[in-house]
Amino acid sequence: MADSHENPFHKSELTTILVVADMEKSKDFYLNKLGAELYREYGGTSVVLKFLGNWLLLVTSGGPSEDKPDVSFAPPENKNHVSHSFTIRVQHCRKSYETLKAKGIEFITPPKEWGSEIRCFFYDPDGHLFEISESK
């Protein structure tokens, strides 16, 4: 294992940025439906959440800046074309599905068995894809 001088990520943590269209709607979804914890808010344009041991940063759309001159942040344009997704390994997929469905989360399909796993998918309010999966 490399020491701290050789590892540029020594004692670092990873944050996933999700661009959202409606901050209040997204904040409500993550806090009240998924159970994320609010860590910090910045002027209505960003919210830092702790979720399942990970950091999520919800941000509103934004254009280029000096440190990213050709990059704009925007929510997914088409939720059926996915470039990233989240998988949550759960103990009981069907039970988790029922609990989340009771909180108002709409799933693409009910849980399906695929040999050694049971899984199903849902979207956040902006079309970011989530999977819940149980290994059998």
Tab-separated table of N, CA and C in Angstrom, residues 1 5-6 15 45 51 53 55 63 71 88 95 103 106 108-110 114 122 126-128 132:
chain	number	residue	atom	x	y	z
A	1	MET	N	0.840	-1.180	0.000
A	1	MET	CA	0.000	0.000	0.000
A	1	MET	C	0.887	1.246	0.000
A	5	HIS	N	2.188	10.168	0.660
A	5	HIS	CA	2.875	11.020	-0.315
A	5	HIS	C	2.718	10.480	-1.736
A	6	GLU	N	2.504	9.168	-1.867
A	6	GLU	CA	2.366	8.542	-3.181
A	6	GLU	C	0.914	8.430	-3.608
A	15	THR	N	-17.553	12.092	-3.744
A	15	THR	CA	-18.883	12.690	-3.790
A	15	THR	C	-19.417	12.552	-5.207
A	45	THR	N	-28.945	26.457	-4.404
A	45	THR	CA	-28.425	25.871	-5.641
A	45	THR	C	-27.676	24.562	-5.433
A	51	PHE	N	-25.660	9.570	2.163
A	51	PHE	CA	-26.585	8.499	1.802
A	51	PHE	C	-25.840	7.177	1.716
A	53	GLY	N	-23.551	5.870	3.482
A	53	GLY	CA	-22.103	5.980	3.636
A	53	GLY	C	-21.408	6.743	2.520
A	55	TRP	N	-21.404	10.411	-0.159
A	55	TRP	CA	-21.808	11.801	-0.287
A	55	TRP	C	-22.510	12.001	-1.619
A	63	GLY	N	-23.705	26.789	-16.106
A	63	GLY	CA	-22.869	26.881	-17.297
A	63	GLY	C	-21.397	26.757	-16.990
A	71	VAL	N	-17.724	23.087	-20.037
A	71	VAL	CA	-18.610	22.120	-19.380
A	71	VAL	C	-19.806	22.837	-18.777
A	88	ILE	N	-28.125	-0.369	-5.179
A	88	ILE	CA	-28.197	-0.509	-3.728
A	88	ILE	C	-28.420	-1.980	-3.430
A	95	LYS	N	-39.183	-6.869	-0.117
A	95	LYS	CA	-39.569	-6.084	1.062
A	95	LYS	C	-39.164	-4.616	0.879
A	103	LYS	N	-43.858	4.602	0.011
A	103	LYS	CA	-43.432	6.000	0.192
A	103	LYS	C	-43.658	6.823	-1.073
A	106	GLU	N	-42.076	5.245	-7.666
A	106	GLU	CA	-42.599	4.464	-8.777
A	106	GLU	C	-41.465	3.661	-9.402
A	108	ILE	N	-39.963	0.903	-12.343
A	108	ILE	CA	-40.147	0.567	-13.752
A	108	ILE	C	-40.939	-0.732	-13.856
A	109	THR	N	-40.534	-1.735	-13.074
A	109	THR	CA	-41.254	-3.013	-12.983
A	109	THR	C	-41.163	-3.482	-11.535
A	110	PRO	N	-41.998	-4.429	-11.136
A	110	PRO	CA	-41.791	-5.073	-9.833
A	110	PRO	C	-40.471	-5.863	-9.869
A	114	TRP	N	-33.365	-13.017	-11.628
A	114	TRP	CA	-32.383	-13.250	-12.680
A	114	TRP	C	-31.349	-14.246	-12.171
A	122	PHE	N	-35.801	2.110	-10.253
A	122	PHE	CA	-36.625	3.304	-10.144
A	122	PHE	C	-35.774	4.518	-10.488
A	126	ASP	N	-35.439	13.461	-11.413
A	126	ASP	CA	-34.808	13.966	-12.632
A	126	ASP	C	-34.408	12.867	-13.605
A	127	GLY	N	-34.689	11.630	-13.278
A	127	GLY	CA	-34.359	10.533	-14.179
A	127	GLY	C	-33.039	9.854	-13.913
A	128	HIS	N	-32.404	10.119	-12.764
A	128	HIS	CA	-31.208	9.359	-12.388
A	128	HIS	C	-31.680	7.969	-11.960
A	132	ILE	N	-32.380	-1.583	-6.954
A	132	ILE	CA	-32.226	-2.313	-5.699
A	132	ILE	C	-32.061	-3.773	-6.093
